[in-house]
Coordinates of C-alpha atoms in Angstrom, one line a residue:
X958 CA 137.3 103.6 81.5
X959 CA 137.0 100.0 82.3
X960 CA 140.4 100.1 84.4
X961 CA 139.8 102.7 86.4
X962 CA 136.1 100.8 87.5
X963 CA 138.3 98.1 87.9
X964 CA 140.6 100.2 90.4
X965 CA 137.2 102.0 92.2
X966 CA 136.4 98.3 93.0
X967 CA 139.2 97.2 94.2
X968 CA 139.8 100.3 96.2
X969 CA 137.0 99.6 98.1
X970 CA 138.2 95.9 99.7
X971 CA 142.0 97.0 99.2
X972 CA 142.1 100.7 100.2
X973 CA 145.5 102.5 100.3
X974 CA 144.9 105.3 103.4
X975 CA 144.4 104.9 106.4
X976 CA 141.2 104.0 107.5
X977 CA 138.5 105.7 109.3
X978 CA 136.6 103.9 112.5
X979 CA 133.6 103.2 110.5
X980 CA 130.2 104.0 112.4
X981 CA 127.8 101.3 113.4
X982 CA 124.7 101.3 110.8
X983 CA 127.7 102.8 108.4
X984 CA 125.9 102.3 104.4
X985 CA 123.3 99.9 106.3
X986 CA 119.5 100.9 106.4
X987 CA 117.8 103.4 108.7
X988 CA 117.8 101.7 112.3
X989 CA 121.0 99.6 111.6
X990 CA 123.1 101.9 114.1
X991 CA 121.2 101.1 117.1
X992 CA 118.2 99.2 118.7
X993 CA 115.0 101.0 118.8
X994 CA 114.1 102.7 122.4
X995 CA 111.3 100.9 122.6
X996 CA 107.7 100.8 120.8
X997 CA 105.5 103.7 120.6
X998 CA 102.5 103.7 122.9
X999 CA 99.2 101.1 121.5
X1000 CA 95.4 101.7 123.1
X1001 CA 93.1 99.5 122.3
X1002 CA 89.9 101.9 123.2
X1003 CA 88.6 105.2 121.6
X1004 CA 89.7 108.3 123.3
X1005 CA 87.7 111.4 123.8
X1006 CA 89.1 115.1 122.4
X1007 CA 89.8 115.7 126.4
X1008 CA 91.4 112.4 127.0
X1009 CA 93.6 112.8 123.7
X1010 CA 94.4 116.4 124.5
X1011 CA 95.5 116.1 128.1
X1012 CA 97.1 112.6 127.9
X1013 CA 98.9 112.7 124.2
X1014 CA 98.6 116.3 122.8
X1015 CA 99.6 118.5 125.6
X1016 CA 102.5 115.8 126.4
X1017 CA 103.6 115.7 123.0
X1018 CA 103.8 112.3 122.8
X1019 CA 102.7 110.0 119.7
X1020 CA 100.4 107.5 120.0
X1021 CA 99.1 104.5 117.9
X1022 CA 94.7 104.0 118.0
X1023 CA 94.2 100.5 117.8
X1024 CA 91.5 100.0 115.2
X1025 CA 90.4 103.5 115.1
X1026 CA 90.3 103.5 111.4
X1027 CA 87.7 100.7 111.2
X1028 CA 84.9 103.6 111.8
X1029 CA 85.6 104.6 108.2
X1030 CA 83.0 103.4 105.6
X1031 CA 86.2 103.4 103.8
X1032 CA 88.0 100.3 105.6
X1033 CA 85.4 98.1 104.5
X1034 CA 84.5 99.7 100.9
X1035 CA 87.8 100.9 99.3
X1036 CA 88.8 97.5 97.5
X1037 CA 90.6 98.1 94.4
X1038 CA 86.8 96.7 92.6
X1039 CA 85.0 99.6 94.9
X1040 CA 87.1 102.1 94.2
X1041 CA 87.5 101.9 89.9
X1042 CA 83.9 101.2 90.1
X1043 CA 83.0 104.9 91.4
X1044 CA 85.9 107.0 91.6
X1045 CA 87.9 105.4 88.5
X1046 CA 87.5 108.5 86.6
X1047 CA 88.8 110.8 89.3
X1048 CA 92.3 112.3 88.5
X1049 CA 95.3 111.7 90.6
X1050 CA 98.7 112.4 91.2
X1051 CA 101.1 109.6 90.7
X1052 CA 105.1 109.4 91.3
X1053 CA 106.7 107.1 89.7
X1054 CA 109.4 105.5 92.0
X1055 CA 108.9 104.4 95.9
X1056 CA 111.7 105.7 97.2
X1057 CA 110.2 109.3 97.6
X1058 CA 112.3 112.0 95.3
X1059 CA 110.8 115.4 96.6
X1060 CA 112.7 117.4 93.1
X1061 CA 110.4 115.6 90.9
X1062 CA 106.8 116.9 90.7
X1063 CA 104.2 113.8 90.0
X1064 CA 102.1 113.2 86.7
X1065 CA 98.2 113.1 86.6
X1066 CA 96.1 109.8 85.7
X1067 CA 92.6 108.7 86.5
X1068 CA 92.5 106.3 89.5
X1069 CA 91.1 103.8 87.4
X1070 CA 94.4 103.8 84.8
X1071 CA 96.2 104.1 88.2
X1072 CA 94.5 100.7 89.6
X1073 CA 94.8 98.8 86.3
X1074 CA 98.9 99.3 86.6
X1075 CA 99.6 99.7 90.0
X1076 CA 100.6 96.0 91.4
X1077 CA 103.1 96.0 88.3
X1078 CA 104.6 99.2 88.4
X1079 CA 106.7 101.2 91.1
X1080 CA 104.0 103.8 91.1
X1081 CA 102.5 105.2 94.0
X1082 CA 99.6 107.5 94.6
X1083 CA 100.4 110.4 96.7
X1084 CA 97.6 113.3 96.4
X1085 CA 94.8 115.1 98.1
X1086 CA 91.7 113.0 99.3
X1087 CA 89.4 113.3 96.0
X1088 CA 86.6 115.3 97.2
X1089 CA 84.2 112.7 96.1
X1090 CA 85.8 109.9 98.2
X1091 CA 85.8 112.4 101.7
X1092 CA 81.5 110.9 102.7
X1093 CA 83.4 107.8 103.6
X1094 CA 86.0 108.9 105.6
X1095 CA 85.0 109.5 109.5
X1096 CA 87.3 112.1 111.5
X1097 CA 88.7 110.0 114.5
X1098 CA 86.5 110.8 117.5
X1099 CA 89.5 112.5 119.7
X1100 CA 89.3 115.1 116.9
X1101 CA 85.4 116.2 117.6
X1102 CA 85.5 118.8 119.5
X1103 CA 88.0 120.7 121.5
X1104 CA 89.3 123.1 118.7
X1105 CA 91.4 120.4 116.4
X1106 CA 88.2 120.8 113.5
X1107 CA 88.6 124.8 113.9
X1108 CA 92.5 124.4 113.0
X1109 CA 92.2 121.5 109.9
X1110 CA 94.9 122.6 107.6
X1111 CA 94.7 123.1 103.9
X1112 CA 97.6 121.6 102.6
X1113 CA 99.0 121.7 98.8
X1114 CA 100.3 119.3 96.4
X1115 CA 102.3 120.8 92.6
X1116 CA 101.5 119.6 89.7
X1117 CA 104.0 119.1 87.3
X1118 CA 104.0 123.2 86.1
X1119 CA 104.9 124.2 89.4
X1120 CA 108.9 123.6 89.7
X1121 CA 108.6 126.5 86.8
X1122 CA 106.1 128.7 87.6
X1123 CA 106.4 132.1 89.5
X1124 CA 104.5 131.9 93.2
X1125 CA 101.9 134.1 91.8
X1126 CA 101.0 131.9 88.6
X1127 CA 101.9 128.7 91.3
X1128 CA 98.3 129.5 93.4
X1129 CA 95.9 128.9 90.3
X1130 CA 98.1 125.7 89.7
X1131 CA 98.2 123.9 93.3
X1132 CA 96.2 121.5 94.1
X1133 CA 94.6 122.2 97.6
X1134 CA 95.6 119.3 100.2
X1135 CA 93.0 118.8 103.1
X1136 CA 93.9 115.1 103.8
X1137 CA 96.6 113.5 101.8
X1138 CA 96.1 110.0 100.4
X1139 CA 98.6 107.3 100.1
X1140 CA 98.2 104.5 97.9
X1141 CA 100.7 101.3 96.5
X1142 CA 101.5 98.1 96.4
X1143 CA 103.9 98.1 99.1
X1144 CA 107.4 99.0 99.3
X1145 CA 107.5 103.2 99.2
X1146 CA 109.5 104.7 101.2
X1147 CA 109.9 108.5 102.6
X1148 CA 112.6 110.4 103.5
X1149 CA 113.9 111.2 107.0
X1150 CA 111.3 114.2 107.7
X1151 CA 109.6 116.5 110.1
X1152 CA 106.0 117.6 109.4
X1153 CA 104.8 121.6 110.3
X1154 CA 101.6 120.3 112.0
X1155 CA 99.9 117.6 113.6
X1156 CA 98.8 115.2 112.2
X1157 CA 96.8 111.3 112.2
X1158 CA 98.0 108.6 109.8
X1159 CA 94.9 106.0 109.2
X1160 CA 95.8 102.7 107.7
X1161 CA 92.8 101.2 105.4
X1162 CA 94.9 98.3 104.5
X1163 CA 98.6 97.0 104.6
X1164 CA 100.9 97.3 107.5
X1165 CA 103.5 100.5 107.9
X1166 CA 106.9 100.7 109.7
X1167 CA 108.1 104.0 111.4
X1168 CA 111.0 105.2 112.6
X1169 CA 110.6 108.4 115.0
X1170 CA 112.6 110.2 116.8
X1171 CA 111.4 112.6 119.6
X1172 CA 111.0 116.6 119.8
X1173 CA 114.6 117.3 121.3
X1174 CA 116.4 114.9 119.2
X1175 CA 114.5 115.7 116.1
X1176 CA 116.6 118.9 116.1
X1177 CA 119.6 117.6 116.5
X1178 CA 119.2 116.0 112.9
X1179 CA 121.3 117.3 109.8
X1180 CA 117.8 118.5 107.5
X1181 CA 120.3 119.5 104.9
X1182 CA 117.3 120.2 102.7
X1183 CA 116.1 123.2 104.8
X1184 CA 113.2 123.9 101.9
X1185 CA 111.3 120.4 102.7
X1186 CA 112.9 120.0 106.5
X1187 CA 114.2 116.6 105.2
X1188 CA 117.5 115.2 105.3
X1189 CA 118.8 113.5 101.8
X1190 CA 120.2 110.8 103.6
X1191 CA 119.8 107.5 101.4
X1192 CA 117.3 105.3 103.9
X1193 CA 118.3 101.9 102.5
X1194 CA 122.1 102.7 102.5
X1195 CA 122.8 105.3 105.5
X1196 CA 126.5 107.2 104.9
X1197 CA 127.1 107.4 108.5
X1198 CA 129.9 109.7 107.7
X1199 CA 128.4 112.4 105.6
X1200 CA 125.6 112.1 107.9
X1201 CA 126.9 112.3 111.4
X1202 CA 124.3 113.4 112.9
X1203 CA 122.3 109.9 112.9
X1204 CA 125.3 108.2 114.2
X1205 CA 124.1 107.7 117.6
X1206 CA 120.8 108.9 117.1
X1207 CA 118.0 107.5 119.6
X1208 CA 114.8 106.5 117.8
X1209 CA 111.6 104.8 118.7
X1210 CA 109.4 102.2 116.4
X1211 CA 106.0 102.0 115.3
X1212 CA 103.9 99.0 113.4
X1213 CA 100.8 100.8 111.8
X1214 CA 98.5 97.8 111.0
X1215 CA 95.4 97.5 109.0
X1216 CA 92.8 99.5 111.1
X1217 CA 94.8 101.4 113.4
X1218 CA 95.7 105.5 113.0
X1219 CA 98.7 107.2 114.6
X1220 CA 98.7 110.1 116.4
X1221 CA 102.6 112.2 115.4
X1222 CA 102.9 115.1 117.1
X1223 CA 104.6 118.2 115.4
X1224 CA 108.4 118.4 114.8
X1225 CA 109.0 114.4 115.5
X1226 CA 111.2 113.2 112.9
X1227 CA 109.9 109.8 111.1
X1228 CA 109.9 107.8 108.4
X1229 CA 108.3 105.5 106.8
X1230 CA 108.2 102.2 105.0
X1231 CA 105.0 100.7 103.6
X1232 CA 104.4 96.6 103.2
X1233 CA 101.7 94.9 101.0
X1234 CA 98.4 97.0 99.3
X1235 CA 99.1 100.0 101.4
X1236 CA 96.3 102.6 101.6
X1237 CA 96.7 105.7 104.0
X1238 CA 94.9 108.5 104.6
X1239 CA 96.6 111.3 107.0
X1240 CA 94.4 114.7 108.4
X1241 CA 96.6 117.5 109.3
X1242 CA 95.8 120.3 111.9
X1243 CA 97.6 123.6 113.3
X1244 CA 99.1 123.0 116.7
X1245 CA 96.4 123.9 119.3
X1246 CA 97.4 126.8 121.8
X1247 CA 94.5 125.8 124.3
X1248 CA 91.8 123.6 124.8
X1249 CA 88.1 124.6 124.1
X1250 CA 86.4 122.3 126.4
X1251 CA 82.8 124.2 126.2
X1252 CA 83.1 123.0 122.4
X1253 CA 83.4 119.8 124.1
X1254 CA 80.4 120.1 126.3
X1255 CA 78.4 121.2 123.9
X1256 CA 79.7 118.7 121.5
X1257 CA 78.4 115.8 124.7
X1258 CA 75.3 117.4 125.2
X1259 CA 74.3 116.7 121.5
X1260 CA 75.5 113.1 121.7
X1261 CA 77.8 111.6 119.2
X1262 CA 76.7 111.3 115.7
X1263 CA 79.2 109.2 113.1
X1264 CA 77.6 110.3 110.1
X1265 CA 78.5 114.2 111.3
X1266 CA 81.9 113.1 111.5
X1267 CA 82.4 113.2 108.1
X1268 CA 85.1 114.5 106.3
X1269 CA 82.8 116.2 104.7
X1270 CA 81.6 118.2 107.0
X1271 CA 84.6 119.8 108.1
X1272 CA 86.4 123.4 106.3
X1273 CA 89.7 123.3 105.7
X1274 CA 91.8 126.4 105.8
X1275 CA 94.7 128.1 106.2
X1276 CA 94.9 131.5 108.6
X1277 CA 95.4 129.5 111.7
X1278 CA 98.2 128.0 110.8
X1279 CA 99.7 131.1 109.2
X1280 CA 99.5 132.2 113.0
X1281 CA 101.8 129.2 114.2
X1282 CA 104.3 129.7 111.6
X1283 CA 104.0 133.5 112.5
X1284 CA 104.5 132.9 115.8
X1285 CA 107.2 130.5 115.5
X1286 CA 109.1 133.2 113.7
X1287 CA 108.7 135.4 116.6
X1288 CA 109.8 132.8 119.4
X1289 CA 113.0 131.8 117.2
X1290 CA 114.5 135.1 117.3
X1291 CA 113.6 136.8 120.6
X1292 CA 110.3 137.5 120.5
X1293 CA 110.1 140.7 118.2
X1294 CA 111.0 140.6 114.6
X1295 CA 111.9 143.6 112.0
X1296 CA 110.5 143.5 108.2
X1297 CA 113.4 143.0 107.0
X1298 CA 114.0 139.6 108.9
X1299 CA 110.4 138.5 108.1
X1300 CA 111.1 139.6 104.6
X1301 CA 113.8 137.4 104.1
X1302 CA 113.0 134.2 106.0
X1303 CA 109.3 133.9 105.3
X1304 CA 109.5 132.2 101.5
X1305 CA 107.9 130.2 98.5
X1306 CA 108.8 126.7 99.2
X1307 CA 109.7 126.0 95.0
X1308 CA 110.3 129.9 94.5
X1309 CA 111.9 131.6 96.7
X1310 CA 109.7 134.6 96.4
X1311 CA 109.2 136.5 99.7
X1312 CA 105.6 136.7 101.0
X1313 CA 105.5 139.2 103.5
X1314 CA 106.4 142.2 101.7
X1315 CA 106.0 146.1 103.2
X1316 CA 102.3 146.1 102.3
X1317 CA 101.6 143.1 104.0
X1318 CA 103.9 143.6 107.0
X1319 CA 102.0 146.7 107.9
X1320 CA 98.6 144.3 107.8
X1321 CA 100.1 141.9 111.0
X1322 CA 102.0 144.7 112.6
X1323 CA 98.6 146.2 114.7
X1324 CA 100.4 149.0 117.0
X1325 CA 102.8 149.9 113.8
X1326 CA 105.8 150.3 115.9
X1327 CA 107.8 148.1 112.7
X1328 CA 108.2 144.8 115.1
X1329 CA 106.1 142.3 114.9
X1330 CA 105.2 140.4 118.6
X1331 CA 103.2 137.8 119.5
X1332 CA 100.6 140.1 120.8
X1333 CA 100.3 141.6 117.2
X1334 CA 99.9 137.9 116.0
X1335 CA 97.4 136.8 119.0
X1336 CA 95.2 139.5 118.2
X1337 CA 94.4 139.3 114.5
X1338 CA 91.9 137.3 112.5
X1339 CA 92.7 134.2 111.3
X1340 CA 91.4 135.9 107.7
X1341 CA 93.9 138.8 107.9
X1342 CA 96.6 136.4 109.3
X1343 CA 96.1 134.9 105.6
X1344 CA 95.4 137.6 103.5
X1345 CA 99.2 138.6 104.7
X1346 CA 100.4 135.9 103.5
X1347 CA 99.3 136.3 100.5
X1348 CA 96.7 133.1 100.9
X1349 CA 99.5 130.9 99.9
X1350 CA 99.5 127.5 101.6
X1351 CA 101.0 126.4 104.4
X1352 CA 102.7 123.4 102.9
X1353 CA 104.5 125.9 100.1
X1354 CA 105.7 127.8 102.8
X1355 CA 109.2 127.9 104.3
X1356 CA 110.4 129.6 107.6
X1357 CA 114.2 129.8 107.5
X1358 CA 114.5 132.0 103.3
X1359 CA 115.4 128.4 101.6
X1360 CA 113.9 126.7 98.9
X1361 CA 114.1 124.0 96.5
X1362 CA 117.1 124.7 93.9
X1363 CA 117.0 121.9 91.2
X1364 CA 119.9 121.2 89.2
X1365 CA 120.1 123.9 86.5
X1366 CA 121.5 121.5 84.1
X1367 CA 118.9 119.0 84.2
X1368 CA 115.8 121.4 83.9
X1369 CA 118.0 123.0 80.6
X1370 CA 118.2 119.6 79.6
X1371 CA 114.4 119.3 80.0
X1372 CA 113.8 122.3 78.6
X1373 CA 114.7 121.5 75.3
X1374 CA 114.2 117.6 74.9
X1375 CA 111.1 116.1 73.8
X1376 CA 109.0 115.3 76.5
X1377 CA 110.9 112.6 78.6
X1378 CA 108.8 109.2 80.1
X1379 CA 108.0 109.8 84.0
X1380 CA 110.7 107.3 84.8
X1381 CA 113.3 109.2 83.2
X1382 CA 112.6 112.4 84.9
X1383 CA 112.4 111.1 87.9
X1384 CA 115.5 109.9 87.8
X1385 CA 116.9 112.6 86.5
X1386 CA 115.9 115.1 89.2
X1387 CA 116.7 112.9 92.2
X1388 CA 119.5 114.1 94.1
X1389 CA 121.1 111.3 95.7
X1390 CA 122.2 109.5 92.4
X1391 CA 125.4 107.6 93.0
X1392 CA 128.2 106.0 90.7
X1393 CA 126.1 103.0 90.8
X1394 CA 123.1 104.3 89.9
X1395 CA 124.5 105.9 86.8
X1396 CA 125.6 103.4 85.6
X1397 CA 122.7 100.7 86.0
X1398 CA 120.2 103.2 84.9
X1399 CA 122.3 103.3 81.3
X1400 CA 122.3 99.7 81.3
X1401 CA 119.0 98.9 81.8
X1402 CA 117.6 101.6 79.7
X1403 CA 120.3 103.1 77.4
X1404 CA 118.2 101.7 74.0
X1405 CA 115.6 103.4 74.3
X1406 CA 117.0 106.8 75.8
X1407 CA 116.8 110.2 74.2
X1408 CA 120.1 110.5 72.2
X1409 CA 120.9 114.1 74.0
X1410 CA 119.7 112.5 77.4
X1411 CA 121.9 109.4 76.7
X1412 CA 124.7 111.4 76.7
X1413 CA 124.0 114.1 79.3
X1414 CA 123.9 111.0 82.1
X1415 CA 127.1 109.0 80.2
X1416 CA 128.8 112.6 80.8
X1417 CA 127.4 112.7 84.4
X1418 CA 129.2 108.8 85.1
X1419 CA 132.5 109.8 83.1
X1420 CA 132.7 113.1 85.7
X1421 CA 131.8 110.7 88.9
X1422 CA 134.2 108.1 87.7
X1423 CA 136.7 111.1 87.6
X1424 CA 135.9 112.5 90.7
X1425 CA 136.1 109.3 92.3
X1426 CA 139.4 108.9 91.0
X1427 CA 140.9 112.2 91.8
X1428 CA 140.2 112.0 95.6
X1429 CA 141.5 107.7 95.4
X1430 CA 144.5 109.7 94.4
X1431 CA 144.7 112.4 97.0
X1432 CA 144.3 109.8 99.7
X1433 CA 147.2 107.9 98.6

């Protein structure tokens, strides 16, 4: 074994075929490949609904609110002190590695365990807002009036049960998302990713780096992980040649600082790298079809009111944005759509379960001629919309019939081990493990492994080491 590491090595500075052009940003980080376009957009002053509709919304174009976030009772009161003081006994969800792994489901601790470990640890708080913490955090006021409250989106977060539940035992175990919250001490990163809605990122403290890339080159990006729209690409290390797709790929930055929210329109690709005590919260909204400006007129004639802008005050749900998915369907393929295509591209996210069965069809199909169109869609409810899809939420939802496929060896191999630490199992299920990731994570923690897990990963580096070596050979 210890020759042929020797020979992977020194393959790699003496190689033996001919070589490929090697891309620039080739095995570099993210951004590497090119200089940035330029900076998103910065205002310094608070926009109104209209202003934000016509000049950023309808454009889809991002934008980053200058100090926005300061209106929060939460900028000023959500020290680490504050925040184990009265919400320590609040449970959260809590991954276990920075580098987001989307296969791995996180584990549940009360913020106050959470606070007492994080600076230490790799862990990072990714959940709903706490319910309890939502009478400090104030709506930004270019989401007041307009329509963007009508459309807030329910989102949803698994707990650990879900990867191996059945869709209809998943919707007693989800955990309904209405504003996610972000939380470390700096260094997480996210995949390459596009979001299904709208959406305002708040920073209450650290700085943030994005890289985004706009609508029409967004879908030129290899998502090979159709089930999250993500792509699997390793940020810190880009393989320019499996991923070819980011090899001249335009992009544009963004430096969110302590204070300021940004505005990400729907379907922009992004990621994102967090620096120091980072604290987030994001608000998510259904794309709006129009503008209600007499909400808006009545919303000026009653003056603007901080306290009613509250999280608190707002409903989350989901039928609206059942209706954009819906009608996204429709637009994608021609503007009328059978059951059986429905049936087979509208999915559980972790499941694969399809949602819109005959029953259901027949509820969205108004003039039941068997094709759905958008009039059908325009027409309904937002409450029937939802009822046909089974009030499953958005977020578990997938558009194109693919879902998440985890490694059938490793969840047998969980299946009948003891139950592993959170570090292990997050390493297990993460799907970009390399040679060199084998192999440090036996030598940093091969004592105190799990005999049967021990060897399950030593047989997973013995087959990469042979692999490796089979296609040195075919090259030569």
């Amino acid at each position: 074994m210890h020759v042929t590491i020797i020979f992977l090595v020194f393959s790699q500075y003496f190689p033996f075929s001919k070589q490929e052009t090697i891309p620039a940003g080739h095995l570099q980080p993210l951004g590497s490949h090119r200089p940035p376009e330029g900076q998103i957009n910065s205002i310094q002053h608070l926009l109104n609904p209209t202003e934000f509709y016509n000049d950023y919304v309808l454009n889809v174009t991002p934008v980053i609110l200058k100090g926005a976030a300061r209106l929060s009772p939460a900028y000023d009161h959500w020290t680490d002190n504050y925040l184990r003081e009265k919400y320590g006994e609040v449970s959260v969800r809590v991954d276990y590695a920075k580098k987001e792994n989307r296969a791995k489901s996180a584990d549940v601790m009360t913020l106050k365990d959470f606070l007492n470990t994080y600076n230490d640890s790799d862990q990072y708080l990714v959940d709903s807002l706490p319910e309890e913490m939502w009478g400090e955090f104030i709506l930004p006021p270019c989401l007041l009036c307009g329509g963007f409250t009508s459309r807030l989106q329910a989102r949803i977060f698994c707990s650990p049960r879900c990867f191996y539940s059945s869709l209809s035992k998943m919707i007693t175990i989800l955990k309904i998302k209405d504003a996610s919250l972000w939380f470390s001490s700096g260094g997480s990163k996210s995949f390459l990713h596009m979001d299904t809605v709208d959406n305002i990122n708040c920073l209450m403290s650290g700085v943030k780096d994005w890289f985004i890339v706009d609508l029409e080159h967004s879908k030129r990006i290899d998502m090979d992980h159709g089930e999250g729209d993500y792509c699997g690409a390793n940020v810190d290390k880009i393989d320019m040649l499996k991923y070819p797709s980011l090899q001249s790929l335009p992009w544009w930055s963004a430096r969110l600082e302590s204070g300021d929210c940004l505005y990400l329109p729907y379907g922009w690709a992004h990621q994102v790298t967090s620096h120091l005590r980072n604290l987030a919260v994001n608000i998510w909204w259904s794309p709006l079809q129009s503008f209600n400006t007499t909400d808006c007129e009545v919303h000026t004639e009653k003056g603007s009111n901080l306290s009613e802008a509250k999280m608190s005050n707002f409903k989350f749900t989901y039928g609206e944005h059942h209706r954009f998915m819906a009608l996204q369907v429709i637009r994608e393929h021609g503007g009328s759509v059978s059951f059986g295509l429905v049936n087979s591209l509208i999915v559980g996210e972790h499941t694969g379960e399809r949602l819109i069965t005959r029953e259901r069809f027949q509820m969205l199909d108004k003039d039941n001629d068997g094709h759905l169109t958008k009039d059908d869609v325009i027409s309904l409810p937002a409450d029937v919309i939802e009822t046909a899809f089974g009030h499953v939420p958005p977020g578990e939802i997938n558009l194109r019939g693919e879902y998440m496929r985890l490694d059938p060896q490793v969840v047998s191999l969980l299946e009948v081990v003891d139950k592993q630490p959170p570090f292990v199992e997050e390493f297990l299920l993460r799907h970009d493990k390399t040679f060199e990731d084998y192999q440090s994570f036996l030598e940093q923690h091969s004592d105190n492994l799990d005999q049967t897990v021990k060897k399950f990963i030593q047989d997973k580096l013995d087959q990469e080491v042979k692999g490796e070596t089979s296609r040195q050979h075919s090259e030569l």
